Short mmCIF file of C-alpha atoms in Angstrom, two decimals:
data_model
loop_
_atom_site.label_atom_id
_atom_site.label_comp_id
_atom_site.label_asym_id
_atom_site.label_seq_id
_atom_site.Cartn_x
_atom_site.Cartn_y
_atom_site.Cartn_z
CA UNK J 1 145.92 85.73 53.00
CA UNK J 2 146.81 83.20 50.50
CA UNK J 3 150.77 83.14 50.07
CA UNK J 4 151.59 85.78 52.66
CA UNK J 5 153.80 84.34 55.26
CA UNK J 6 154.69 85.89 58.70
CA UNK J 7 158.09 85.78 60.08
CA UNK J 8 158.05 86.18 64.01
CA UNK J 9 161.01 87.63 65.05
CA UNK J 10 163.28 87.51 68.48
CA UNK J 11 166.70 88.65 69.08
CA UNK J 12 168.84 88.83 72.61
CA UNK J 13 171.40 91.80 72.20
CA UNK J 14 174.24 92.99 74.29
CA UNK J 15 172.32 95.95 75.44
CA UNK J 16 169.75 98.37 74.34
CA UNK J 17 171.98 101.00 72.12
CA UNK J 18 172.86 101.41 68.24
CA UNK J 19 176.34 100.15 69.30
CA UNK J 20 175.01 97.13 70.81
CA UNK J 21 175.40 93.79 69.22
CA UNK J 22 172.92 90.52 68.49
CA UNK J 23 173.84 87.41 69.82
CA UNK J 24 171.17 85.38 69.38
CA UNK J 25 168.41 85.32 66.82
CA UNK J 26 165.22 82.90 66.15
CA UNK J 27 162.73 83.32 63.35
CA UNK J 28 159.66 81.14 63.06
CA UNK J 29 157.88 81.25 59.54
CA UNK J 30 154.05 81.34 59.83
CA UNK J 31 152.03 80.53 57.04
CA UNK J 32 148.87 82.64 56.93
CA UNK J 33 146.45 80.90 55.58
CA UNK J 34 147.17 77.68 57.49
CA UNK J 35 148.37 79.19 60.94
CA UNK J 36 151.54 76.34 60.32
CA UNK J 37 154.78 76.58 61.17
CA UNK J 38 156.66 76.21 57.73
CA UNK J 39 160.58 77.07 58.65
CA UNK J 40 162.30 77.99 61.71
CA UNK J 41 165.81 79.23 62.59
CA UNK J 42 167.70 79.62 65.27
CA UNK J 43 171.54 80.47 66.16
CA UNK J 44 173.65 81.78 69.07
CA UNK J 45 176.00 84.65 67.46
CA UNK J 46 179.38 85.45 68.69
CA UNK J 47 179.50 89.67 69.04
CA UNK J 48 182.98 89.39 69.51
CA UNK J 49 182.92 91.18 72.65
CA UNK J 50 181.29 91.06 76.10
CA UNK J 51 177.80 89.20 75.73
CA UNK J 52 176.27 92.26 78.02
CA UNK J 53 173.56 91.45 81.22
CA UNK J 54 173.23 87.90 80.86
CA UNK J 55 170.80 88.05 84.18
CA UNK J 56 168.28 89.80 81.28
CA UNK J 57 168.93 87.17 78.45
CA UNK J 58 170.81 84.35 79.77
CA UNK J 59 173.36 84.09 77.32
CA UNK J 60 176.61 83.80 78.45
CA UNK J 61 180.41 84.41 76.88
CA UNK J 62 180.86 80.65 76.69
CA UNK J 63 177.90 79.72 75.22
CA UNK J 64 178.83 82.04 72.21
CA UNK J 65 182.52 81.59 72.30
CA UNK J 66 182.30 79.00 69.56
CA UNK J 67 179.15 80.63 67.84
CA UNK J 68 179.15 82.15 64.41
CA UNK J 69 179.64 85.87 64.21
CA UNK J 70 176.79 87.74 62.18
CA UNK J 71 178.76 88.27 58.93
CA UNK J 72 178.52 83.98 58.94
CA UNK J 73 174.38 83.90 59.52
CA UNK J 74 173.61 87.00 57.83
CA UNK J 75 172.47 85.22 54.46
CA UNK J 76 170.83 82.57 56.56
CA UNK J 77 168.92 84.95 58.40
CA UNK J 78 167.89 87.05 55.69
CA UNK J 79 166.56 84.31 53.61
CA UNK J 80 163.81 83.36 56.31
CA UNK J 81 162.83 86.76 56.75
CA UNK J 82 162.80 88.26 53.27
CA UNK J 83 159.69 88.63 51.61
CA UNK J 84 157.61 87.94 54.60
CA UNK J 85 155.81 89.80 57.33
CA UNK J 86 157.59 90.90 60.17
CA UNK J 87 155.90 90.39 63.54
CA UNK J 88 158.01 90.10 66.80
CA UNK J 89 157.02 91.20 70.58
CA UNK J 90 158.95 94.50 70.21
CA UNK J 91 159.43 94.83 66.69
CA UNK J 92 160.83 98.58 67.02
CA UNK J 93 163.71 97.40 68.95
CA UNK J 94 164.23 93.89 67.04
CA UNK J 95 164.47 95.39 63.43
CA UNK J 96 166.70 98.24 64.65
CA UNK J 97 169.04 95.74 66.25
CA UNK J 98 169.21 93.47 63.07
CA UNK J 99 168.93 96.64 60.98
CA UNK J 100 172.21 97.86 62.55
CA UNK J 101 173.88 94.38 61.99
CA UNK J 102 173.14 94.38 58.64
CA UNK J 103 174.84 97.80 57.88
CA UNK J 104 177.85 97.00 59.67
CA UNK J 105 178.11 94.25 57.51
CA UNK J 106 177.48 96.28 54.14
CA UNK J 107 179.92 98.90 55.68
CA UNK J 108 182.74 96.25 55.78
CA UNK J 109 181.99 95.18 51.99
CA UNK J 110 182.53 98.74 51.01
#
């Protein structure tokens, strides 16, 4: 396990579907050999739309009003997950939502 790292990821979103947006993302990077936390990243994200079901995620419009947009955090987020083994409570959902955000960003760069 030497050199291996786990990136524990969680994201909150405006909903459950592919058109929904990330509104918060957190990553904790753990060294597999020592089980020590070696890095952390957490940010609110302004989805440039309604934040969705506040009763589920607790993120209000006023909380994200001055937050960066996804394109402003994409590089930092990628740096925290790249090359690490992704771990999440619901990895299929979190990975899909983050992949959608990165794909939207790439579409804007074309």
